[in-house]
Structures are given as C-alpha cells and as structure tokens.
mmCIF file of N, CA, C and O in Angstrom:
data_model
loop_
_atom_site.group_PDB
_atom_site.id
_atom_site.type_symbol
_atom_site.label_atom_id
_atom_site.label_comp_id
_atom_site.label_asym_id
_atom_site.label_seq_id
_atom_site.Cartn_x
_atom_site.Cartn_y
_atom_site.Cartn_z
ATOM 1 N N MET A 19 115.500 84.154 89.758
ATOM 2 C CA MET A 19 114.075 84.355 90.411
ATOM 3 C C MET A 19 114.044 85.788 90.622
ATOM 4 O O MET A 19 115.191 86.537 91.214
ATOM 5 N N ASN A 20 112.623 86.330 90.484
ATOM 6 C CA ASN A 20 112.504 87.583 90.808
ATOM 7 C C ASN A 20 112.570 88.098 91.981
ATOM 8 O O ASN A 20 112.193 87.336 93.021
ATOM 9 N N PRO A 21 113.053 89.498 92.464
ATOM 10 C CA PRO A 21 113.422 89.565 94.017
ATOM 11 C C PRO A 21 111.791 89.597 94.722
ATOM 12 O O PRO A 21 112.037 89.452 95.842
ATOM 13 N N ALA A 22 110.782 90.189 93.919
ATOM 14 C CA ALA A 22 109.426 90.166 94.406
ATOM 15 C C ALA A 22 109.434 88.380 95.016
ATOM 16 O O ALA A 22 108.530 88.243 96.166
ATOM 17 N N THR A 23 109.624 87.634 94.222
ATOM 18 C CA THR A 23 109.420 86.053 94.576
ATOM 19 C C THR A 23 110.291 85.697 95.780
ATOM 20 O O THR A 23 109.613 85.190 96.359
ATOM 21 N N THR A 24 111.390 86.315 95.780
ATOM 22 C CA THR A 24 112.273 85.821 96.984
ATOM 23 C C THR A 24 111.690 86.498 98.290
ATOM 24 O O THR A 24 111.724 85.726 99.169
ATOM 25 N N ARG A 25 111.439 87.631 98.290
ATOM 26 C CA ARG A 25 110.536 88.354 99.311
ATOM 27 C C ARG A 25 109.348 87.541 99.652
ATOM 28 O O ARG A 25 109.245 87.529 101.219
ATOM 29 N N CYS A 26 108.608 87.125 98.827
ATOM 30 C CA CYS A 26 107.293 86.401 99.119
ATOM 31 C C CYS A 26 107.891 85.039 99.593
ATOM 32 O O CYS A 26 107.006 84.571 100.824
ATOM 33 N N LEU A 27 108.677 84.330 99.196
ATOM 34 C CA LEU A 27 109.246 82.910 99.812
ATOM 35 C C LEU A 27 109.351 83.300 101.280
ATOM 36 O O LEU A 27 109.298 82.387 102.146
ATOM 37 N N GLU A 28 110.379 84.177 101.359
ATOM 38 C CA GLU A 28 110.828 84.481 102.638
ATOM 39 C C GLU A 28 109.913 84.790 103.934
ATOM 40 O O GLU A 28 109.688 84.310 105.041
ATOM 41 N N SER A 29 108.741 85.546 103.252
ATOM 42 C CA SER A 29 107.670 85.571 104.425
ATOM 43 C C SER A 29 106.806 84.461 104.260
ATOM 44 O O SER A 29 106.485 84.359 105.488
ATOM 45 N N LEU A 30 106.846 83.742 103.376
ATOM 46 C CA LEU A 30 106.074 82.401 103.861
ATOM 47 C C LEU A 30 106.551 81.678 104.507
ATOM 48 O O LEU A 30 106.036 80.887 105.496
ATOM 49 N N GLN A 31 108.034 81.529 104.991
ATOM 50 C CA GLN A 31 108.791 80.737 105.257
ATOM 51 C C GLN A 31 108.679 81.414 107.089
ATOM 52 O O GLN A 31 108.349 80.743 107.938
ATOM 53 N N ALA A 32 108.628 82.707 107.144
ATOM 54 C CA ALA A 32 108.551 83.565 108.322
ATOM 55 C C ALA A 32 106.983 83.138 108.958
ATOM 56 O O ALA A 32 107.030 82.607 110.079
ATOM 57 N N ARG A 33 106.191 83.204 107.967
ATOM 58 C CA ARG A 33 104.688 83.079 108.502
ATOM 59 C C ARG A 33 104.232 81.496 108.786
ATOM 60 O O ARG A 33 103.699 80.983 109.982
ATOM 61 N N PHE A 34 104.567 80.436 107.904
ATOM 62 C CA PHE A 34 104.146 79.279 107.854
ATOM 63 C C PHE A 34 105.338 78.072 108.049
ATOM 64 O O PHE A 34 105.035 77.190 108.289
ATOM 65 N N GLY A 35 106.548 78.774 108.119
ATOM 66 C CA GLY A 35 107.746 77.895 108.268
ATOM 67 C C GLY A 35 108.310 76.813 107.153
ATOM 68 O O GLY A 35 108.866 75.885 107.485
ATOM 69 N N TYR A 36 107.492 77.004 106.140
ATOM 70 C CA TYR A 36 107.935 76.418 104.931
ATOM 71 C C TYR A 36 109.302 76.642 104.133
ATOM 72 O O TYR A 36 108.896 78.082 103.807
ATOM 73 N N THR A 37 109.792 76.068 103.724
ATOM 74 C CA THR A 37 111.196 76.540 102.935
ATOM 75 C C THR A 37 110.893 76.535 101.547
ATOM 76 O O THR A 37 109.824 76.303 101.244
ATOM 77 N N PRO A 38 111.513 77.728 100.875
ATOM 78 C CA PRO A 38 111.532 77.665 99.502
ATOM 79 C C PRO A 38 111.419 76.622 98.665
ATOM 80 O O PRO A 38 110.504 76.355 97.803
ATOM 81 N N ASN A 39 112.065 75.692 99.292
ATOM 82 C CA ASN A 39 111.886 74.229 98.476
ATOM 83 C C ASN A 39 110.835 73.707 98.709
ATOM 84 O O ASN A 39 110.269 72.820 97.410
ATOM 85 N N GLU A 40 110.076 73.869 99.732
ATOM 86 C CA GLU A 40 108.869 72.721 99.726
ATOM 87 C C GLU A 40 107.754 73.850 99.067
ATOM 88 O O GLU A 40 106.862 73.147 98.458
ATOM 89 N N VAL A 41 107.681 75.074 99.099
ATOM 90 C CA VAL A 41 106.897 75.794 98.710
ATOM 91 C C VAL A 41 106.861 75.563 96.704
ATOM 92 O O VAL A 41 105.881 75.422 96.135
ATOM 93 N N LEU A 42 108.048 75.341 96.342
ATOM 94 C CA LEU A 42 108.139 75.184 95.121
ATOM 95 C C LEU A 42 107.937 73.989 94.330
ATOM 96 O O LEU A 42 108.307 73.608 93.344
ATOM 97 N N SER A 43 107.895 72.988 95.337
ATOM 98 C CA SER A 43 107.745 71.234 95.237
ATOM 99 C C SER A 43 106.297 71.400 94.683
ATOM 100 O O SER A 43 105.477 72.011 94.724
ATOM 101 N N ARG A 44 106.047 70.001 94.102
ATOM 102 C CA ARG A 44 104.808 69.642 93.741
ATOM 103 C C ARG A 44 103.859 69.093 94.738
ATOM 104 O O ARG A 44 102.617 68.614 94.349
ATOM 105 N N SER A 45 104.253 69.304 96.290
ATOM 106 C CA SER A 45 103.239 68.454 97.091
ATOM 107 C C SER A 45 102.108 69.408 97.231
ATOM 108 O O SER A 45 101.616 70.477 97.061
ATOM 109 N N ARG A 46 101.344 68.486 97.415
ATOM 110 C CA ARG A 46 99.603 69.154 97.218
ATOM 111 C C ARG A 46 98.990 69.052 98.784
ATOM 112 O O ARG A 46 97.783 68.953 98.930
ATOM 113 N N LYS A 47 99.977 68.784 99.781
ATOM 114 C CA LYS A 47 99.432 68.541 101.129
ATOM 115 C C LYS A 47 98.859 69.959 101.565
ATOM 116 O O LYS A 47 99.198 70.951 101.103
ATOM 117 N N GLN A 48 97.343 69.874 101.996
ATOM 118 C CA GLN A 48 96.437 71.395 102.380
ATOM 119 C C GLN A 48 97.281 72.462 103.109
ATOM 120 O O GLN A 48 97.205 73.507 102.338
ATOM 121 N N PRO A 49 97.776 72.322 104.264
ATOM 122 C CA PRO A 49 98.321 73.788 104.850
ATOM 123 C C PRO A 49 99.521 74.357 103.628
ATOM 124 O O PRO A 49 99.626 75.358 103.539
ATOM 125 N N LEU A 50 100.333 73.362 103.039
ATOM 126 C CA LEU A 50 101.521 73.604 101.939
ATOM 127 C C LEU A 50 100.675 74.528 100.950
ATOM 128 O O LEU A 50 101.215 75.622 100.445
ATOM 129 N N ALA A 51 99.524 73.760 100.581
ATOM 130 C CA ALA A 51 98.958 74.463 99.252
ATOM 131 C C ALA A 51 98.425 75.487 99.460
ATOM 132 O O ALA A 51 98.518 76.628 98.791
ATOM 133 N N TRP A 52 98.024 76.042 100.659
ATOM 134 C CA TRP A 52 97.056 77.018 101.096
ATOM 135 C C TRP A 52 98.145 78.052 101.289
ATOM 136 O O TRP A 52 98.004 79.159 100.544
ATOM 137 N N ALA A 53 99.426 77.700 101.870
ATOM 138 C CA ALA A 53 100.616 78.844 101.813
ATOM 139 C C ALA A 53 100.909 79.337 100.171
ATOM 140 O O ALA A 53 101.446 80.614 100.043
ATOM 141 N N ARG A 54 100.884 78.231 99.303
ATOM 142 C CA ARG A 54 101.546 78.453 98.164
ATOM 143 C C ARG A 54 100.230 79.388 97.265
ATOM 144 O O ARG A 54 100.609 80.106 96.551
ATOM 145 N N GLN A 55 98.996 79.001 97.670
ATOM 146 C CA GLN A 55 97.890 79.501 97.154
ATOM 147 C C GLN A 55 98.227 81.366 97.305
ATOM 148 O O GLN A 55 98.129 82.085 96.423
ATOM 149 N N ILE A 56 98.269 81.600 98.766
ATOM 150 C CA ILE A 56 98.638 82.767 99.171
ATOM 151 C C ILE A 56 99.640 83.479 98.352
ATOM 152 O O ILE A 56 99.600 84.895 98.121
ATOM 153 N N ALA A 57 100.897 82.739 98.356
ATOM 154 C CA ALA A 57 102.070 83.456 97.822
ATOM 155 C C ALA A 57 101.561 83.874 96.197
ATOM 156 O O ALA A 57 102.173 84.825 95.488
ATOM 157 N N MET A 58 101.161 82.904 95.358
ATOM 158 C CA MET A 58 100.564 83.230 94.027
ATOM 159 C C MET A 58 99.620 84.622 93.986
ATOM 160 O O MET A 58 99.866 85.417 92.970
ATOM 161 N N TRP A 59 98.567 84.602 94.857
ATOM 162 C CA TRP A 59 97.906 85.832 94.918
ATOM 163 C C TRP A 59 98.758 87.003 95.038
ATOM 164 O O TRP A 59 98.572 87.865 94.597
ATOM 165 N N LEU A 60 99.443 87.007 96.354
ATOM 166 C CA LEU A 60 100.406 88.220 96.480
ATOM 167 C C LEU A 60 101.069 88.328 95.172
ATOM 168 O O LEU A 60 101.197 89.722 95.034
ATOM 169 N N LEU A 61 101.926 87.584 94.783
ATOM 170 C CA LEU A 61 102.600 87.824 93.321
ATOM 171 C C LEU A 61 101.639 88.466 92.302
ATOM 172 O O LEU A 61 102.154 89.337 91.693
ATOM 173 N N TYR A 62 100.372 87.980 92.299
ATOM 174 C CA TYR A 62 99.848 88.346 91.416
ATOM 175 C C TYR A 62 99.375 89.681 91.535
ATOM 176 O O TYR A 62 99.191 90.840 90.471
ATOM 177 N N THR A 63 98.564 90.011 92.684
ATOM 178 C CA THR A 63 98.076 91.338 92.828
ATOM 179 C C THR A 63 99.054 92.461 93.229
ATOM 180 O O THR A 63 98.463 93.617 93.128
ATOM 181 N N ARG A 64 100.040 92.266 93.760
ATOM 182 C CA ARG A 64 101.021 93.066 94.329
ATOM 183 C C ARG A 64 102.196 93.349 93.519
ATOM 184 O O ARG A 64 102.982 94.393 94.037
ATOM 185 N N THR A 65 102.433 92.807 92.434
ATOM 186 C CA THR A 65 103.478 93.035 91.420
ATOM 187 C C THR A 65 102.750 93.084 90.060
ATOM 188 O O THR A 65 101.751 93.059 90.031
ATOM 189 N N LYS A 66 103.560 93.096 89.034
ATOM 190 C CA LYS A 66 103.369 93.285 87.762
ATOM 191 C C LYS A 66 103.385 92.075 87.028
ATOM 192 O O LYS A 66 103.428 92.187 85.570
ATOM 193 N N MET A 67 103.459 91.211 87.832
ATOM 194 C CA MET A 67 103.458 89.850 87.061
ATOM 195 C C MET A 67 101.951 89.349 86.590
ATOM 196 O O MET A 67 101.059 89.526 87.121
ATOM 197 N N GLY A 68 102.148 88.603 85.431
ATOM 198 C CA GLY A 68 100.813 88.088 84.934
ATOM 199 C C GLY A 68 100.659 86.651 85.483
ATOM 200 O O GLY A 68 101.642 86.068 86.198
ATOM 201 N N TYR A 69 99.671 85.989 85.206
ATOM 202 C CA TYR A 69 99.382 84.639 85.771
ATOM 203 C C TYR A 69 100.435 83.760 85.068
ATOM 204 O O TYR A 69 100.951 82.764 86.009
ATOM 205 N N ARG A 70 100.739 83.745 83.857
ATOM 206 C CA ARG A 70 102.014 82.827 83.328
ATOM 207 C C ARG A 70 103.195 83.017 84.245
ATOM 208 O O ARG A 70 104.062 82.121 84.615
ATOM 209 N N GLN A 71 103.724 84.542 84.350
ATOM 210 C CA GLN A 71 104.980 84.461 85.133
ATOM 211 C C GLN A 71 104.889 84.134 86.246
ATOM 212 O O GLN A 71 105.925 83.629 87.009
ATOM 213 N N VAL A 72 103.751 84.186 87.040
ATOM 214 C CA VAL A 72 103.944 83.914 88.395
ATOM 215 C C VAL A 72 103.815 82.315 88.628
ATOM 216 O O VAL A 72 104.439 81.601 89.209
ATOM 217 N N ALA A 73 103.157 81.827 87.683
ATOM 218 C CA ALA A 73 103.356 80.146 87.337
ATOM 219 C C ALA A 73 104.758 79.694 87.299
ATOM 220 O O ALA A 73 105.341 78.682 88.064
ATOM 221 N N GLU A 74 105.489 80.251 86.365
ATOM 222 C CA GLU A 74 106.760 80.172 86.087
ATOM 223 C C GLU A 74 107.792 80.533 87.525
ATOM 224 O O GLU A 74 108.442 79.366 87.387
ATOM 225 N N GLU A 75 107.318 81.354 88.019
ATOM 226 C CA GLU A 75 108.290 82.034 88.942
ATOM 227 C C GLU A 75 108.088 80.873 90.220
ATOM 228 O O GLU A 75 109.094 80.494 90.997
ATOM 229 N N LEU A 76 106.982 80.009 90.255
ATOM 230 C CA LEU A 76 106.698 79.032 91.418
ATOM 231 C C LEU A 76 106.673 77.401 91.145
ATOM 232 O O LEU A 76 106.125 76.697 91.414
ATOM 233 N N ASN A 77 107.014 77.594 89.908
ATOM 234 C CA ASN A 77 107.412 76.074 89.392
ATOM 235 C C ASN A 77 105.871 75.136 89.051
ATOM 236 O O ASN A 77 105.704 74.325 89.115
ATOM 237 N N ARG A 78 105.050 76.217 88.599
ATOM 238 C CA ARG A 78 103.578 75.704 88.411
ATOM 239 C C ARG A 78 103.636 75.141 86.805
ATOM 240 O O ARG A 78 104.221 75.973 85.889
ATOM 241 N N LYS A 79 102.840 74.169 86.347
ATOM 242 C CA LYS A 79 102.597 73.800 85.010
ATOM 243 C C LYS A 79 102.181 74.738 83.872
ATOM 244 O O LYS A 79 102.411 75.060 82.887
ATOM 245 N N ASP A 80 101.161 75.673 84.527
ATOM 246 C CA ASP A 80 100.370 76.677 83.943
ATOM 247 C C ASP A 80 99.594 77.600 84.516
ATOM 248 O O ASP A 80 99.586 77.614 85.853
ATOM 249 N N HIS A 81 99.086 78.772 84.055
ATOM 250 C CA HIS A 81 98.860 79.903 84.445
ATOM 251 C C HIS A 81 97.303 79.608 85.170
ATOM 252 O O HIS A 81 96.938 80.237 86.032
ATOM 253 N N GLY A 82 96.641 78.453 84.780
ATOM 254 C CA GLY A 82 95.413 78.283 85.496
ATOM 255 C C GLY A 82 95.311 77.801 86.790
ATOM 256 O O GLY A 82 94.637 78.135 87.431
ATOM 257 N N THR A 83 96.602 77.397 87.263
ATOM 258 C CA THR A 83 96.747 77.018 88.712
ATOM 259 C C THR A 83 96.981 78.487 89.496
ATOM 260 O O THR A 83 96.283 78.607 90.758
ATOM 261 N N VAL A 84 97.467 79.244 88.843
ATOM 262 C CA VAL A 84 97.569 80.724 89.449
ATOM 263 C C VAL A 84 96.202 81.233 89.415
ATOM 264 O O VAL A 84 95.910 81.841 90.516
ATOM 265 N N LEU A 85 95.177 81.214 88.591
ATOM 266 C CA LEU A 85 94.187 81.989 88.352
ATOM 267 C C LEU A 85 93.046 81.154 89.568
ATOM 268 O O LEU A 85 92.263 82.120 90.196
ATOM 269 N N HIS A 86 93.272 79.730 89.534
ATOM 270 C CA HIS A 86 92.516 79.265 90.435
ATOM 271 C C HIS A 86 92.725 79.703 92.157
ATOM 272 O O HIS A 86 92.082 79.827 92.876
ATOM 273 N N ALA A 87 94.330 79.511 92.506
ATOM 274 C CA ALA A 87 94.728 80.233 93.517
ATOM 275 C C ALA A 87 94.004 81.681 93.949
ATOM 276 O O ALA A 87 93.537 82.005 94.953
ATOM 277 N N CYS A 88 94.254 82.485 92.907
ATOM 278 C CA CYS A 88 93.797 83.802 92.996
ATOM 279 C C CYS A 88 92.207 83.891 93.583
ATOM 280 O O CYS A 88 91.721 84.705 94.440
ATOM 281 N N LYS A 89 91.651 82.897 92.856
ATOM 282 C CA LYS A 89 89.898 82.726 93.262
ATOM 283 C C LYS A 89 89.821 82.547 94.617
ATOM 284 O O LYS A 89 88.980 82.829 95.391
ATOM 285 N N VAL A 90 90.697 81.596 94.880
ATOM 286 C CA VAL A 90 90.442 80.629 96.177
ATOM 287 C C VAL A 90 90.829 81.710 97.404
ATOM 288 O O VAL A 90 89.851 81.868 98.442
ATOM 289 N N VAL A 91 91.825 82.485 97.331
ATOM 290 C CA VAL A 91 92.275 83.490 98.170
ATOM 291 C C VAL A 91 91.165 84.669 98.132
ATOM 292 O O VAL A 91 90.973 85.199 99.463
ATOM 293 N N GLU A 92 90.849 85.225 96.939
ATOM 294 C CA GLU A 92 89.824 86.202 96.927
ATOM 295 C C GLU A 92 88.293 85.803 97.825
ATOM 296 O O GLU A 92 87.879 86.661 98.707
ATOM 297 N N LEU A 93 88.216 84.551 97.668
ATOM 298 C CA LEU A 93 86.964 84.123 98.446
ATOM 299 C C LEU A 93 87.224 84.160 99.977
ATOM 300 O O LEU A 93 86.519 84.420 100.414
ATOM 301 N N ALA A 94 88.473 83.705 100.251
ATOM 302 C CA ALA A 94 88.823 83.475 101.735
ATOM 303 C C ALA A 94 88.892 84.971 102.269
ATOM 304 O O ALA A 94 88.532 85.106 103.542
ATOM 305 N N ARG A 95 89.345 85.856 101.639
ATOM 306 C CA ARG A 95 89.496 87.396 101.917
ATOM 307 C C ARG A 95 88.068 87.871 102.308
ATOM 308 O O ARG A 95 87.698 88.530 103.356
ATOM 309 N N GLY A 96 87.026 87.324 101.624
ATOM 310 C CA GLY A 96 85.826 87.774 101.959
ATOM 311 C C GLY A 96 84.807 86.844 102.958
ATOM 312 O O GLY A 96 83.779 87.369 103.210
ATOM 313 N N GLY A 97 85.137 85.738 103.236
ATOM 314 C CA GLY A 97 84.843 84.684 104.067
ATOM 315 C C GLY A 97 84.830 85.006 105.419
ATOM 316 O O GLY A 97 85.201 86.008 105.942
ATOM 317 N N SER A 98 84.284 84.216 106.222
ATOM 318 C CA SER A 98 84.261 84.286 107.738
ATOM 319 C C SER A 98 85.290 83.384 108.283
ATOM 320 O O SER A 98 85.295 83.519 109.671
ATOM 321 N N VAL A 99 86.189 82.738 107.513
ATOM 322 C CA VAL A 99 87.159 81.903 108.485
ATOM 323 C C VAL A 99 88.030 82.839 109.178
ATOM 324 O O VAL A 99 89.146 82.990 108.313
ATOM 325 N N ALA A 100 88.382 82.928 110.155
ATOM 326 C CA ALA A 100 89.311 83.711 111.022
ATOM 327 C C ALA A 100 90.686 83.491 110.727
ATOM 328 O O ALA A 100 91.531 84.425 110.317
ATOM 329 N N HIS A 101 91.322 82.485 110.635
ATOM 330 C CA HIS A 101 92.381 81.916 110.580
ATOM 331 C C HIS A 101 93.125 82.079 109.237
ATOM 332 O O HIS A 101 93.920 82.627 108.722
ATOM 333 N N GLU A 102 92.155 82.161 108.067
ATOM 334 C CA GLU A 102 92.297 82.190 106.782
ATOM 335 C C GLU A 102 92.780 83.383 106.628
ATOM 336 O O GLU A 102 93.728 84.025 105.725
ATOM 337 N N HIS A 103 91.679 84.437 106.903
ATOM 338 C CA HIS A 103 91.764 85.704 106.903
ATOM 339 C C HIS A 103 93.170 86.478 107.598
ATOM 340 O O HIS A 103 93.994 87.233 106.996
ATOM 341 N N ARG A 104 93.676 86.074 108.744
ATOM 342 C CA ARG A 104 94.850 86.324 109.348
ATOM 343 C C ARG A 104 96.251 85.889 108.654
ATOM 344 O O ARG A 104 97.110 86.652 108.626
ATOM 345 N N ASP A 105 96.150 84.647 108.021
ATOM 346 C CA ASP A 105 96.975 84.391 106.994
ATOM 347 C C ASP A 105 97.313 85.160 106.133
ATOM 348 O O ASP A 105 98.466 85.607 105.891
ATOM 349 N N ILE A 106 96.370 85.799 105.365
ATOM 350 C CA ILE A 106 96.624 86.464 104.297
ATOM 351 C C ILE A 106 96.739 88.068 104.718
ATOM 352 O O ILE A 106 97.881 88.366 104.071
ATOM 353 N N GLU A 107 96.344 88.551 105.775
ATOM 354 C CA GLU A 107 96.696 89.722 106.239
ATOM 355 C C GLU A 107 98.198 89.921 106.514
ATOM 356 O O GLU A 107 98.793 90.785 106.317
ATOM 357 N N ALA A 108 98.767 88.609 107.369
ATOM 358 C CA ALA A 108 99.963 88.747 107.716
ATOM 359 C C ALA A 108 100.859 88.539 106.711
ATOM 360 O O ALA A 108 101.917 89.236 106.760
ATOM 361 N N MET A 109 100.748 87.821 105.570
ATOM 362 C CA MET A 109 101.507 87.749 104.378
ATOM 363 C C MET A 109 101.410 88.954 103.748
ATOM 364 O O MET A 109 102.461 89.550 103.262
ATOM 365 N N ILE A 110 100.464 89.832 103.433
ATOM 366 C CA ILE A 110 100.641 91.166 102.967
ATOM 367 C C ILE A 110 101.805 91.905 103.696
ATOM 368 O O ILE A 110 102.575 92.408 103.088
ATOM 369 N N LYS A 111 101.455 91.884 104.996
ATOM 370 C CA LYS A 111 102.389 92.668 105.985
ATOM 371 C C LYS A 111 103.887 92.333 105.845
ATOM 372 O O LYS A 111 104.826 93.051 105.795
ATOM 373 N N LEU A 112 104.097 90.838 105.961
ATOM 374 C CA LEU A 112 105.362 90.254 105.979
ATOM 375 C C LEU A 112 106.034 90.340 104.682
ATOM 376 O O LEU A 112 107.444 90.767 104.442
ATOM 377 N N SER A 113 105.352 90.436 103.288
ATOM 378 C CA SER A 113 106.093 90.346 102.353
ATOM 379 C C SER A 113 106.389 91.924 101.605
ATOM 380 O O SER A 113 107.344 92.009 100.969
ATOM 381 N N ASN A 114 105.787 92.915 102.136
ATOM 382 C CA ASN A 114 105.794 94.133 101.824
ATOM 383 C C ASN A 114 105.887 94.475 100.298
ATOM 384 O O ASN A 114 106.840 95.237 99.800
ATOM 385 N N LEU A 115 104.721 93.761 99.590
ATOM 386 C CA LEU A 115 104.938 93.782 98.147
ATOM 387 C C LEU A 115 103.879 94.722 97.795
ATOM 388 O O LEU A 115 103.200 95.395 98.480
#
C-alpha cells in the first residue's frame, strides 16, 4: 500500500472512527461511503495518483467509482452543507497530503 494511502486511512480513522478494513470493505452505508469518497478525492487531488491507481489502492472495481467520488466531494466543497465542508477541511489537515 502506498504511504499516502496509509496516511489517508489513518486520518479517516482519526476523523470518522472507521478502521482501514472498514474503509476498504464493500459496505455502502452512507456515513462510511462519505468518508471513503473524501479519501478518494484526497488521494486523487493531493497525490500524483490517477483514478485507476486510487481505485486499486482502496479496493474499488474501477476508476469510475473514484471519478464519481471526486465529483461528489467537489460539489460538497462548493455547497452550503456545513458538516460536509468541515469533514473535508478536517481531512485535508489531518492527512497532511
């Protein structure tokens, strides 16, 4: 696993309480899916990983999942839902990517 992915998963655990195994699972429960989407966005935007590599790092089937996650997080960053914005900003700081 890439060191950036390890840092990102550690940050997710600190912020949301999800273990790396939970994040890498196939679960689609909303709070976990949101945290996973932030992780995908962080890895794509803050590292030199492409969509396909991010998908592989997080055990996703293909790059389309990562592309969708990045769109969702970008929309949330520009939106007015305060808790989503706080989650994203906290993860940026925690991950130090």
